[in-house]
PDB file of N, CA and C in Angstrom:
ATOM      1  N   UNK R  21      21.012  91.802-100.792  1.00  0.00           N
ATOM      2  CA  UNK R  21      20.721  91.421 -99.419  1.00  0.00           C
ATOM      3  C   UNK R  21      21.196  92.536 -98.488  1.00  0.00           C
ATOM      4  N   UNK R  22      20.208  92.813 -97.587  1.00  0.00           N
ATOM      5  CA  UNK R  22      20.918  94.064 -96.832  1.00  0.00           C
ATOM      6  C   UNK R  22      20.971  93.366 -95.547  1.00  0.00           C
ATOM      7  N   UNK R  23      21.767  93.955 -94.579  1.00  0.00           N
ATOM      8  CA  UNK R  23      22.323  93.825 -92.980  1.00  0.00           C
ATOM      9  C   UNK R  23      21.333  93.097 -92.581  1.00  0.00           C
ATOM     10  N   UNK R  24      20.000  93.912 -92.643  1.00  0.00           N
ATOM     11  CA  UNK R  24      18.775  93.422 -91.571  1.00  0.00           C
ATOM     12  C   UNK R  24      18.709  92.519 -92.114  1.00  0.00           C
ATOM     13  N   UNK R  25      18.519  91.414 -93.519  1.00  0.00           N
ATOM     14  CA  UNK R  25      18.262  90.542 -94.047  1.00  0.00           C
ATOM     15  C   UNK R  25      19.287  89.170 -93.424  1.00  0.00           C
ATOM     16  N   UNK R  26      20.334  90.384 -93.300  1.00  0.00           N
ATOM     17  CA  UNK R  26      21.620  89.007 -92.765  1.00  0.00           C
ATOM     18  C   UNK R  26      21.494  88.515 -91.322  1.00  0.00           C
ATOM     19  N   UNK R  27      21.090  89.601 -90.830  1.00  0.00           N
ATOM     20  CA  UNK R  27      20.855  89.303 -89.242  1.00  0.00           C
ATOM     21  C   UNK R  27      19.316  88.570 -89.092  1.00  0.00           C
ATOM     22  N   UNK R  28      18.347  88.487 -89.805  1.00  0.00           N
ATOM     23  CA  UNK R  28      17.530  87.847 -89.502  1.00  0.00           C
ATOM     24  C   UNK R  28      17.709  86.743 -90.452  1.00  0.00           C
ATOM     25  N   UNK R  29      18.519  86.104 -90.882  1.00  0.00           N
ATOM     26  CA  UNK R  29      19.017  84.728 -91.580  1.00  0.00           C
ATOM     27  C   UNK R  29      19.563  84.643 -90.280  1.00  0.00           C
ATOM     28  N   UNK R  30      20.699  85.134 -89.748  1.00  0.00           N
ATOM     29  CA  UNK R  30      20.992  84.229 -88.735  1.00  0.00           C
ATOM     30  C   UNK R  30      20.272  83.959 -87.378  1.00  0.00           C
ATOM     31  N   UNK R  31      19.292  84.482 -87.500  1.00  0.00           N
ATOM     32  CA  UNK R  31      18.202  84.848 -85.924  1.00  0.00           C
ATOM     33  C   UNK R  31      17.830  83.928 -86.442  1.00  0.00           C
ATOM     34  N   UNK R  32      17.393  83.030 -87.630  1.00  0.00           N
ATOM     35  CA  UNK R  32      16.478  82.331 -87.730  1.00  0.00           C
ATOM     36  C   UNK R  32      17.554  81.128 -87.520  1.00  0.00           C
ATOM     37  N   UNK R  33      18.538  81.140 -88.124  1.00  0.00           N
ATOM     38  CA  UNK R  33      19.267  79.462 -87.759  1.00  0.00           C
ATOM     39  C   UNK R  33      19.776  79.188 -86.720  1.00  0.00           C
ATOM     40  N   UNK R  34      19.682  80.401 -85.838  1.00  0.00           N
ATOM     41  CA  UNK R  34      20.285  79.785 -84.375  1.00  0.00           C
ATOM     42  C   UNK R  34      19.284  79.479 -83.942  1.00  0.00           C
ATOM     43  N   UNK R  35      17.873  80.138 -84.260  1.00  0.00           N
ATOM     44  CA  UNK R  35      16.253  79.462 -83.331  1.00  0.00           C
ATOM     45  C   UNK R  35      16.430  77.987 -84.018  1.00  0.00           C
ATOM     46  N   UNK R  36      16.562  77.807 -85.677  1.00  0.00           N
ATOM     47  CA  UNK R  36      16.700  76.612 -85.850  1.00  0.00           C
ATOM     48  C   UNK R  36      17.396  75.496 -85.316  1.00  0.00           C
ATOM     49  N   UNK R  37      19.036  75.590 -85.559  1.00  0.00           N
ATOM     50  CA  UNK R  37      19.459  74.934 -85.058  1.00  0.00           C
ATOM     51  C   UNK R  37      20.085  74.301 -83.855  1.00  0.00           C
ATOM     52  N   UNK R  38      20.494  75.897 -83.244  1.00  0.00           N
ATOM     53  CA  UNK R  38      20.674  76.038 -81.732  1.00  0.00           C
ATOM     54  C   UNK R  38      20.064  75.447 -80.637  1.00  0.00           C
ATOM     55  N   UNK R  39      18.432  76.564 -80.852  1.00  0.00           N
ATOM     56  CA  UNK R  39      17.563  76.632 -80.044  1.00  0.00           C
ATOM     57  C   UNK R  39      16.549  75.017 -80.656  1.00  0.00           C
ATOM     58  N   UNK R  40      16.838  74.857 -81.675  1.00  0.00           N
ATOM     59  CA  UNK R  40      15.425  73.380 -81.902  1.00  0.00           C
ATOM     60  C   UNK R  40      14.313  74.080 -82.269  1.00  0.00           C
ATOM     61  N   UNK R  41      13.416  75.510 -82.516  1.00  0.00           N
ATOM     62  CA  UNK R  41      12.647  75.808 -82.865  1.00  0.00           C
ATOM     63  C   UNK R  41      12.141  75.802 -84.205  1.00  0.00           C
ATOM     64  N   UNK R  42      11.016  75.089 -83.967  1.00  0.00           N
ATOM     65  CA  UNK R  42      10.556  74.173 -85.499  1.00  0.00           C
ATOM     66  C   UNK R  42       9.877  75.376 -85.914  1.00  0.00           C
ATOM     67  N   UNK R  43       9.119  76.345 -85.475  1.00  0.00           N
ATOM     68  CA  UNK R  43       7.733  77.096 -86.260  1.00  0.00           C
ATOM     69  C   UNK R  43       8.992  78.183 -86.357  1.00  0.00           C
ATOM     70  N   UNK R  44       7.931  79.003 -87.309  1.00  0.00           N
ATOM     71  CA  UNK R  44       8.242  80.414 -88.251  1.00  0.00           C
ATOM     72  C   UNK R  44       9.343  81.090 -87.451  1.00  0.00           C
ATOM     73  N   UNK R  45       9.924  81.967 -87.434  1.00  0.00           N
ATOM     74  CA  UNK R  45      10.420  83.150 -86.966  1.00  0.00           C
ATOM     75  C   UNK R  45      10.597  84.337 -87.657  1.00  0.00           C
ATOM     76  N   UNK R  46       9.364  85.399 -87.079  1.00  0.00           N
ATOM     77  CA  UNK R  46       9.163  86.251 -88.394  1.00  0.00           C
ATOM     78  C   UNK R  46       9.636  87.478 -87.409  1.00  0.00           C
ATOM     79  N   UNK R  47       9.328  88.657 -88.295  1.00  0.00           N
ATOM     80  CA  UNK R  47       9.858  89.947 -88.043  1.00  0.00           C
ATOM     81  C   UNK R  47       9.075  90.212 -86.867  1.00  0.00           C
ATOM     82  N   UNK R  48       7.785  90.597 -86.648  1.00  0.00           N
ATOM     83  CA  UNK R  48       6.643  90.944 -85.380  1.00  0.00           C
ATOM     84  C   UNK R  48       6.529  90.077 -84.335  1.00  0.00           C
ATOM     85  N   UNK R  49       7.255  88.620 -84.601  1.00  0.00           N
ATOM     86  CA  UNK R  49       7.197  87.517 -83.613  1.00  0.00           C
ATOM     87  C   UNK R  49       8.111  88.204 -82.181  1.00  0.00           C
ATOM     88  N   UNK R  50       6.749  88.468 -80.876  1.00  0.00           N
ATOM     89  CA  UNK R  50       7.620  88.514 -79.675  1.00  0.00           C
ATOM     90  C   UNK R  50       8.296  87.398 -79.273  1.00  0.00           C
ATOM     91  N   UNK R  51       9.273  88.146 -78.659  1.00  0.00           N
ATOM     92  CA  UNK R  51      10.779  86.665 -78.482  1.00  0.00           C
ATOM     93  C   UNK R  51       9.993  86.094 -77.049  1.00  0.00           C
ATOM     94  N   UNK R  52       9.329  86.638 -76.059  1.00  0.00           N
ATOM     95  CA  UNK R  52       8.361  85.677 -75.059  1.00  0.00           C
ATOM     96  C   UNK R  52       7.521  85.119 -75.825  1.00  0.00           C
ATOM     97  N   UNK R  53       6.564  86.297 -75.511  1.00  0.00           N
ATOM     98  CA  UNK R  53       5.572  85.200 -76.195  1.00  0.00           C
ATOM     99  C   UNK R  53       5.262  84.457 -76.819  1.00  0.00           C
ATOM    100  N   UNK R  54       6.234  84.466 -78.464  1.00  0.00           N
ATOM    101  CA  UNK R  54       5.442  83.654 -79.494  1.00  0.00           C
ATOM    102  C   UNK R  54       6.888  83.036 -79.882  1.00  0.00           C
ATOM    103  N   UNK R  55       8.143  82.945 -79.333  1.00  0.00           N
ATOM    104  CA  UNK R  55       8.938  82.196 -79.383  1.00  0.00           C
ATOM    105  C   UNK R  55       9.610  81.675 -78.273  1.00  0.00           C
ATOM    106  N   UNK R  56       9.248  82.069 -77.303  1.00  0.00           N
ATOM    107  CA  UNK R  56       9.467  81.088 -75.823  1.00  0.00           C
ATOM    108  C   UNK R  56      10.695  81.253 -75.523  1.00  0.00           C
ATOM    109  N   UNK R  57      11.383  82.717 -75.514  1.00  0.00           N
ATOM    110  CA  UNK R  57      12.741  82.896 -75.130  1.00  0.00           C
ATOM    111  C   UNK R  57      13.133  82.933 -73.784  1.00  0.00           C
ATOM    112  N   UNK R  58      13.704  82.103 -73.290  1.00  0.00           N
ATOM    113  CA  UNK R  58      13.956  82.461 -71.895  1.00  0.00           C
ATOM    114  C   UNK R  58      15.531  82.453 -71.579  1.00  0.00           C
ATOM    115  N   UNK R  59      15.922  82.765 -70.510  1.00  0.00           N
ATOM    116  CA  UNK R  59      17.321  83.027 -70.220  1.00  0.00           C
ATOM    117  C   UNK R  59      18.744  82.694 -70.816  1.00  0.00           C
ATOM    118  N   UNK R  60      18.047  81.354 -70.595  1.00  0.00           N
ATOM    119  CA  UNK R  60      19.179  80.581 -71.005  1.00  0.00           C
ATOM    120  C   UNK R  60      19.080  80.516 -73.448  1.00  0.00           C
ATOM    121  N   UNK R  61      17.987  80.640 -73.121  1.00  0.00           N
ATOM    122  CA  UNK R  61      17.686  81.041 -75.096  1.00  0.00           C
ATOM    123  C   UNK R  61      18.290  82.227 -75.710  1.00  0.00           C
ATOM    124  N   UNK R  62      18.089  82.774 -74.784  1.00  0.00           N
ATOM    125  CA  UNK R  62      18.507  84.789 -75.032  1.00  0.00           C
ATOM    126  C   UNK R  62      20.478  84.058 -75.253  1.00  0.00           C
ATOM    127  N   UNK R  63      20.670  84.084 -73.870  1.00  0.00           N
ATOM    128  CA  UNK R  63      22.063  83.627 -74.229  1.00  0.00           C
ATOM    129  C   UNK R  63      22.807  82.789 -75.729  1.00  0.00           C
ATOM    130  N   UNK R  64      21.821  81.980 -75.882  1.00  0.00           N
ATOM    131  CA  UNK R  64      22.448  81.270 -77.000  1.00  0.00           C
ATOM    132  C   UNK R  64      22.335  81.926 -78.143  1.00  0.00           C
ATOM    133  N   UNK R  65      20.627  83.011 -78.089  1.00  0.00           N
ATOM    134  CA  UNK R  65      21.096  83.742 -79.556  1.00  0.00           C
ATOM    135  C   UNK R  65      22.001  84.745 -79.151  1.00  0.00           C
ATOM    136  N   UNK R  66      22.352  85.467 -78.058  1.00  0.00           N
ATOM    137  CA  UNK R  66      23.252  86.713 -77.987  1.00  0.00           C
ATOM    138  C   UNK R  66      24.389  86.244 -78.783  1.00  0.00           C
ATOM    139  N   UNK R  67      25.229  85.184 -78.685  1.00  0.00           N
ATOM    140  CA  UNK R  67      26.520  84.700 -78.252  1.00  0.00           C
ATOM    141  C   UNK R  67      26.429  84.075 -80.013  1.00  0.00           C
ATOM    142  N   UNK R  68      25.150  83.930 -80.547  1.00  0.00           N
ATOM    143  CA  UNK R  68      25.224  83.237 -82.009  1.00  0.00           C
ATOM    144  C   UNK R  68      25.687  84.602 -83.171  1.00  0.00           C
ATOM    145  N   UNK R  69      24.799  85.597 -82.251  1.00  0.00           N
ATOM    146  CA  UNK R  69      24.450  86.598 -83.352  1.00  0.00           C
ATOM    147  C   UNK R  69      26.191  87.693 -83.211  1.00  0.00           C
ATOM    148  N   UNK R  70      26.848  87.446 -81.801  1.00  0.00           N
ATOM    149  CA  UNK R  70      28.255  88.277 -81.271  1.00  0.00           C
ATOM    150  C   UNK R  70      29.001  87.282 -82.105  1.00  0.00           C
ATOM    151  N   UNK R  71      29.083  86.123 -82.412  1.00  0.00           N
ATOM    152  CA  UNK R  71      30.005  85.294 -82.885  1.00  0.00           C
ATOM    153  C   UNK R  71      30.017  85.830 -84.302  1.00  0.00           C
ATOM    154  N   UNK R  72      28.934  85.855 -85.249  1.00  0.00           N
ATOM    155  CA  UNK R  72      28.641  85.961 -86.539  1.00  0.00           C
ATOM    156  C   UNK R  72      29.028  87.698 -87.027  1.00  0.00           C
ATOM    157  N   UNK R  73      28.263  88.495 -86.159  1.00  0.00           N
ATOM    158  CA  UNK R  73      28.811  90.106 -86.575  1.00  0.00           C
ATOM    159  C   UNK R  73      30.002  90.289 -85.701  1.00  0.00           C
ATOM    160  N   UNK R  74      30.423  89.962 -84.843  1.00  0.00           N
ATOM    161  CA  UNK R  74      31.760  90.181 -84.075  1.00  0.00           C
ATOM    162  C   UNK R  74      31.399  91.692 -83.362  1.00  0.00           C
ATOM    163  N   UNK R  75      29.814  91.648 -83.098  1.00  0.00           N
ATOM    164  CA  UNK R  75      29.610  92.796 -82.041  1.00  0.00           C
ATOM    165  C   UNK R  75      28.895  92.173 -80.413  1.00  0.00           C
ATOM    166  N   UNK R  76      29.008  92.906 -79.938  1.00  0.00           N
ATOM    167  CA  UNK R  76      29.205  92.584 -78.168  1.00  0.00           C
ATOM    168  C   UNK R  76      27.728  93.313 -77.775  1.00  0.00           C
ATOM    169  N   UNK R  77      26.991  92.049 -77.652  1.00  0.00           N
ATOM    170  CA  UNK R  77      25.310  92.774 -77.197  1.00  0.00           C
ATOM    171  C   UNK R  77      24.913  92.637 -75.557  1.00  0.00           C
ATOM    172  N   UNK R  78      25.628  93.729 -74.801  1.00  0.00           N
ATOM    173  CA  UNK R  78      25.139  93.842 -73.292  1.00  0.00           C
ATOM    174  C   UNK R  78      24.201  93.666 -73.274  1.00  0.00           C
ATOM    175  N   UNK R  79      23.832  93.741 -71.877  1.00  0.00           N
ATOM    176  CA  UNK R  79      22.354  93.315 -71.074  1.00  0.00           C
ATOM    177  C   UNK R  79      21.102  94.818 -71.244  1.00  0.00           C
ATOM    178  N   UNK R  80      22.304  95.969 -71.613  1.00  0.00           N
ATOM    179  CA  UNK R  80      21.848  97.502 -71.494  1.00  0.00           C
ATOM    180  C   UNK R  80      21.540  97.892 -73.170  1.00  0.00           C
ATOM    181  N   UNK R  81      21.934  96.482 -73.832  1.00  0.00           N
ATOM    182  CA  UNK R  81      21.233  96.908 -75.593  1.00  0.00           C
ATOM    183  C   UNK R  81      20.287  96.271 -76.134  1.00  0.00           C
ATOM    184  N   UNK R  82      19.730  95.210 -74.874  1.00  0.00           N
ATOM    185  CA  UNK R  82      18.250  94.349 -74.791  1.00  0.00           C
ATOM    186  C   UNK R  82      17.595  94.852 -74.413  1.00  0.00           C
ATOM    187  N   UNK R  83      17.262  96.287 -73.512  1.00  0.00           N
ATOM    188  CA  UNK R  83      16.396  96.299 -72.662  1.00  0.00           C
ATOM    189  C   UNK R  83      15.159  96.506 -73.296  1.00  0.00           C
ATOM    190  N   UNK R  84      14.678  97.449 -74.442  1.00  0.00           N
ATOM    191  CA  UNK R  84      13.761  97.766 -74.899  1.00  0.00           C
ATOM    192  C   UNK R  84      13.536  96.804 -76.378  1.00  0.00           C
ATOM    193  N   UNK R  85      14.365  95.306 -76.390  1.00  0.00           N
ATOM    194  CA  UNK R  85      14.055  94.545 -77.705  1.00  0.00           C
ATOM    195  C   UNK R  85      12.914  93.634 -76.664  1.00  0.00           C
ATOM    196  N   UNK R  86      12.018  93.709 -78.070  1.00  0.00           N
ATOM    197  CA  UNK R  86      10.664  92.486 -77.490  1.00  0.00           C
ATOM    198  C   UNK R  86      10.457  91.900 -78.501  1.00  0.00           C
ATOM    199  N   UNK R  87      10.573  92.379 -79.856  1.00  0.00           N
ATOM    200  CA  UNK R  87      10.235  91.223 -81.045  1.00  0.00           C
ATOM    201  C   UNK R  87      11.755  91.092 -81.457  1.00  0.00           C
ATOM    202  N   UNK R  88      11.745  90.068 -82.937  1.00  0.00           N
ATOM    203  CA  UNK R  88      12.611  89.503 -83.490  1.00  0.00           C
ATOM    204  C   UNK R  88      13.112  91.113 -84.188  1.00  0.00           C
ATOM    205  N   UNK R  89      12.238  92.062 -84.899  1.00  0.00           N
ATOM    206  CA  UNK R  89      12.533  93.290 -85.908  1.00  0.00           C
ATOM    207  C   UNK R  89      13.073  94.028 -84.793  1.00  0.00           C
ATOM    208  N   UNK R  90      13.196  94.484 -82.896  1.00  0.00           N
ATOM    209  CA  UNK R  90      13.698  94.820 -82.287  1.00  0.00           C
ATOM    210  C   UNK R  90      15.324  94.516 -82.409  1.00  0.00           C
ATOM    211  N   UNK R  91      15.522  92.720 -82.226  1.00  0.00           N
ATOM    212  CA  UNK R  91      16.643  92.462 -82.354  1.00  0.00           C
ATOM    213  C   UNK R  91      17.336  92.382 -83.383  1.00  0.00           C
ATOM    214  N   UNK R  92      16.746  92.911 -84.791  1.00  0.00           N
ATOM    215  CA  UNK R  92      17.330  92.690 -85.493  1.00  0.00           C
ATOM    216  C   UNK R  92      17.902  94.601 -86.202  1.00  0.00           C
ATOM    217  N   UNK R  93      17.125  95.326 -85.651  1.00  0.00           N
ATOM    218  CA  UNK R  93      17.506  96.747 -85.916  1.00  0.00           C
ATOM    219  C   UNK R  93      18.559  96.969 -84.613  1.00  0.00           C
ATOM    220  N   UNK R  94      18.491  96.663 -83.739  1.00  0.00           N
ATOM    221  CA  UNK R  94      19.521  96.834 -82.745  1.00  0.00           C
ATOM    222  C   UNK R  94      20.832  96.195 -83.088  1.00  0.00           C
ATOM    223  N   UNK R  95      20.970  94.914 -83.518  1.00  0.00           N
ATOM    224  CA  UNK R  95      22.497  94.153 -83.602  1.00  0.00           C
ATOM    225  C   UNK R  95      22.908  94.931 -85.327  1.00  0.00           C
ATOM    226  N   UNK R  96      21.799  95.581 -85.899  1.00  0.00           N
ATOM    227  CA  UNK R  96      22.788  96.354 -87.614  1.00  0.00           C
ATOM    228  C   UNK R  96      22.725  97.313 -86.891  1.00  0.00           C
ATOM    229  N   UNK R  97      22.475  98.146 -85.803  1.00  0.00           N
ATOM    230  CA  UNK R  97      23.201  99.517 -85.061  1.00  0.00           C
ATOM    231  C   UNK R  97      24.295  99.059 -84.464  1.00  0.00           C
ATOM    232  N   UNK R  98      24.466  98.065 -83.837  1.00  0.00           N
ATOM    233  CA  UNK R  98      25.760  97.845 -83.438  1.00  0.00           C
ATOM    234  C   UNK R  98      26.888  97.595 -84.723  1.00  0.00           C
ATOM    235  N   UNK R  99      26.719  97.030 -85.307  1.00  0.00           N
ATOM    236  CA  UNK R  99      27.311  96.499 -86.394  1.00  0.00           C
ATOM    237  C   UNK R  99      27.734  97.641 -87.302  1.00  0.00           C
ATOM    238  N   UNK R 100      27.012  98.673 -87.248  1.00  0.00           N
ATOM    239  CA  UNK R 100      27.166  99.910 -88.181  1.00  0.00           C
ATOM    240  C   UNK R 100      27.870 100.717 -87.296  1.00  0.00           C
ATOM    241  N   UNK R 101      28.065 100.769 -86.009  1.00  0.00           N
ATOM    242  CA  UNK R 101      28.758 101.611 -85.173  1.00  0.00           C
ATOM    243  C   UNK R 101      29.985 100.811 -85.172  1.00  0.00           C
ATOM    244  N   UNK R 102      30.834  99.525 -85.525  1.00  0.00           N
ATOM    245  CA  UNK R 102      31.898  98.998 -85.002  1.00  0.00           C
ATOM    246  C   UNK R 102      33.192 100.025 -86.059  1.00  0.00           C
ATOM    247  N   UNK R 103      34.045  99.998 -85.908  1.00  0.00           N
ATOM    248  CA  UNK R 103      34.613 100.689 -86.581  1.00  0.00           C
ATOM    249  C   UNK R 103      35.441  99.568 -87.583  1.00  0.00           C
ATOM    250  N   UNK R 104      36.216  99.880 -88.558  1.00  0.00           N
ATOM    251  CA  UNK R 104      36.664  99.335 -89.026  1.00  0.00           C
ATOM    252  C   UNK R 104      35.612  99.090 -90.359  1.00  0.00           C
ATOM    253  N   UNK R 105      36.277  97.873 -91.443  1.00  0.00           N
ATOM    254  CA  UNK R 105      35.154  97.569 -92.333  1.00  0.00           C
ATOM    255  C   UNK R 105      33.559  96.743 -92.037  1.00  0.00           C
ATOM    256  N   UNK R 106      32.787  96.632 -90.865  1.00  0.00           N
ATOM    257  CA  UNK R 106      32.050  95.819 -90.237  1.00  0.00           C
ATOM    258  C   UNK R 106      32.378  94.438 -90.093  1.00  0.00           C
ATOM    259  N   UNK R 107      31.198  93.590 -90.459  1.00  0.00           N
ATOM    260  CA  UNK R 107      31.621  92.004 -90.095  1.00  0.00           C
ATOM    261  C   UNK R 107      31.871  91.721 -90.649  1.00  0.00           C
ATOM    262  N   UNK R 108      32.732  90.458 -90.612  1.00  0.00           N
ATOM    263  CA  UNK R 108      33.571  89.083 -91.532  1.00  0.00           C
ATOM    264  C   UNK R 108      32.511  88.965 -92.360  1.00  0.00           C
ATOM    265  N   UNK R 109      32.725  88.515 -93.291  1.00  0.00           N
ATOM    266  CA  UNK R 109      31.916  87.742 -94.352  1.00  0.00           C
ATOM    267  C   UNK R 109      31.359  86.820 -93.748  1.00  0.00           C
ATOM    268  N   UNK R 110      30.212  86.056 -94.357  1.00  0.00           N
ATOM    269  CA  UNK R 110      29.355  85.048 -94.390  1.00  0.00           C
ATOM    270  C   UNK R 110      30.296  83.818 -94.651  1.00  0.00           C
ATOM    271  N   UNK R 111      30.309  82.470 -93.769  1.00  0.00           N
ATOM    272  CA  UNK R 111      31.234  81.591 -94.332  1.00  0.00           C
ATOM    273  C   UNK R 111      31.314  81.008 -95.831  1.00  0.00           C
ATOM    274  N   UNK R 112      30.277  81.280 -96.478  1.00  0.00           N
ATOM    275  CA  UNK R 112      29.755  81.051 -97.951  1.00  0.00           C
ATOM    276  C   UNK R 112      30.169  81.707 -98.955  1.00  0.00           C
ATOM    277  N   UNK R 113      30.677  83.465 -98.107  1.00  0.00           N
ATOM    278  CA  UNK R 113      30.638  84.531 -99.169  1.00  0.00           C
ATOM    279  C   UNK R 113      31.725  84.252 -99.620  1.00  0.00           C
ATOM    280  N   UNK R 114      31.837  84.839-101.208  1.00  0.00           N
ATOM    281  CA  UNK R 114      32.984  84.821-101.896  1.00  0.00           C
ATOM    282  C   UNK R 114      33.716  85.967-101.174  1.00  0.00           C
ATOM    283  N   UNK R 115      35.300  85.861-101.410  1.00  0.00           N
ATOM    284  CA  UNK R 115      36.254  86.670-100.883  1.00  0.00           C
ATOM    285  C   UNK R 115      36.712  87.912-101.796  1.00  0.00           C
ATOM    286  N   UNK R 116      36.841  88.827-101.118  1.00  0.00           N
ATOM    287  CA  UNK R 116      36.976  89.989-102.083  1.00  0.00           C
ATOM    288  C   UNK R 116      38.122  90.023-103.041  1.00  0.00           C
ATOM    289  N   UNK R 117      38.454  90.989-103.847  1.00  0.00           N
ATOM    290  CA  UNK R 117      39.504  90.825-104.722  1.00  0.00           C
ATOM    291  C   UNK R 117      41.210  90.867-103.507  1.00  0.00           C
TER     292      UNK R 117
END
């Protein structure tokens, strides 16, 4: 499983469970148009996806995301720039030695 794979598992369960969005959420899906993101939506995935990688997505690292594969190559650049060993584990993942 790589980064982008992890970040779009969780793009998809915060549209799921967060947001209530029943249809697909695929890679080319625009977050207006074809998933109905609006202000207050953006917020809930920012704050799902900062909680889960423990990176901090300003207003100035959205500007040019329009699909889901936007937001999801942007939050593994952040994530690859944090210093340290990146993000916490998955609450599922086994723990290292």
């Amino acid at each position: 499983v790589t980064l982008e794979d992890d970040i779009l598992s969780v793009v998809q369960r915060v549209f799921r469970t967060d947001l209530e969005f029943a249809g697909p959420v695929e890679l080319d899906a625009d977050l207006l148009r074809d998933l109905h993101v609006d202000s207050l939506n953006a917020v809930v995935l920012a704050v799902g996806l900062e909680d889960h990688f423990r990176v901090r997505l300003a207003a100035e690292d959205t500007v040019d995301v329009r699909t889901v594969r936007d937001l999801v190559a942007r939050v593994a650049q952040l994530v690859r720039a944090q210093p340290g060993d990146g993000p916490a584990p998955a609450p599922d993942a086994p723990n290292g030695p």
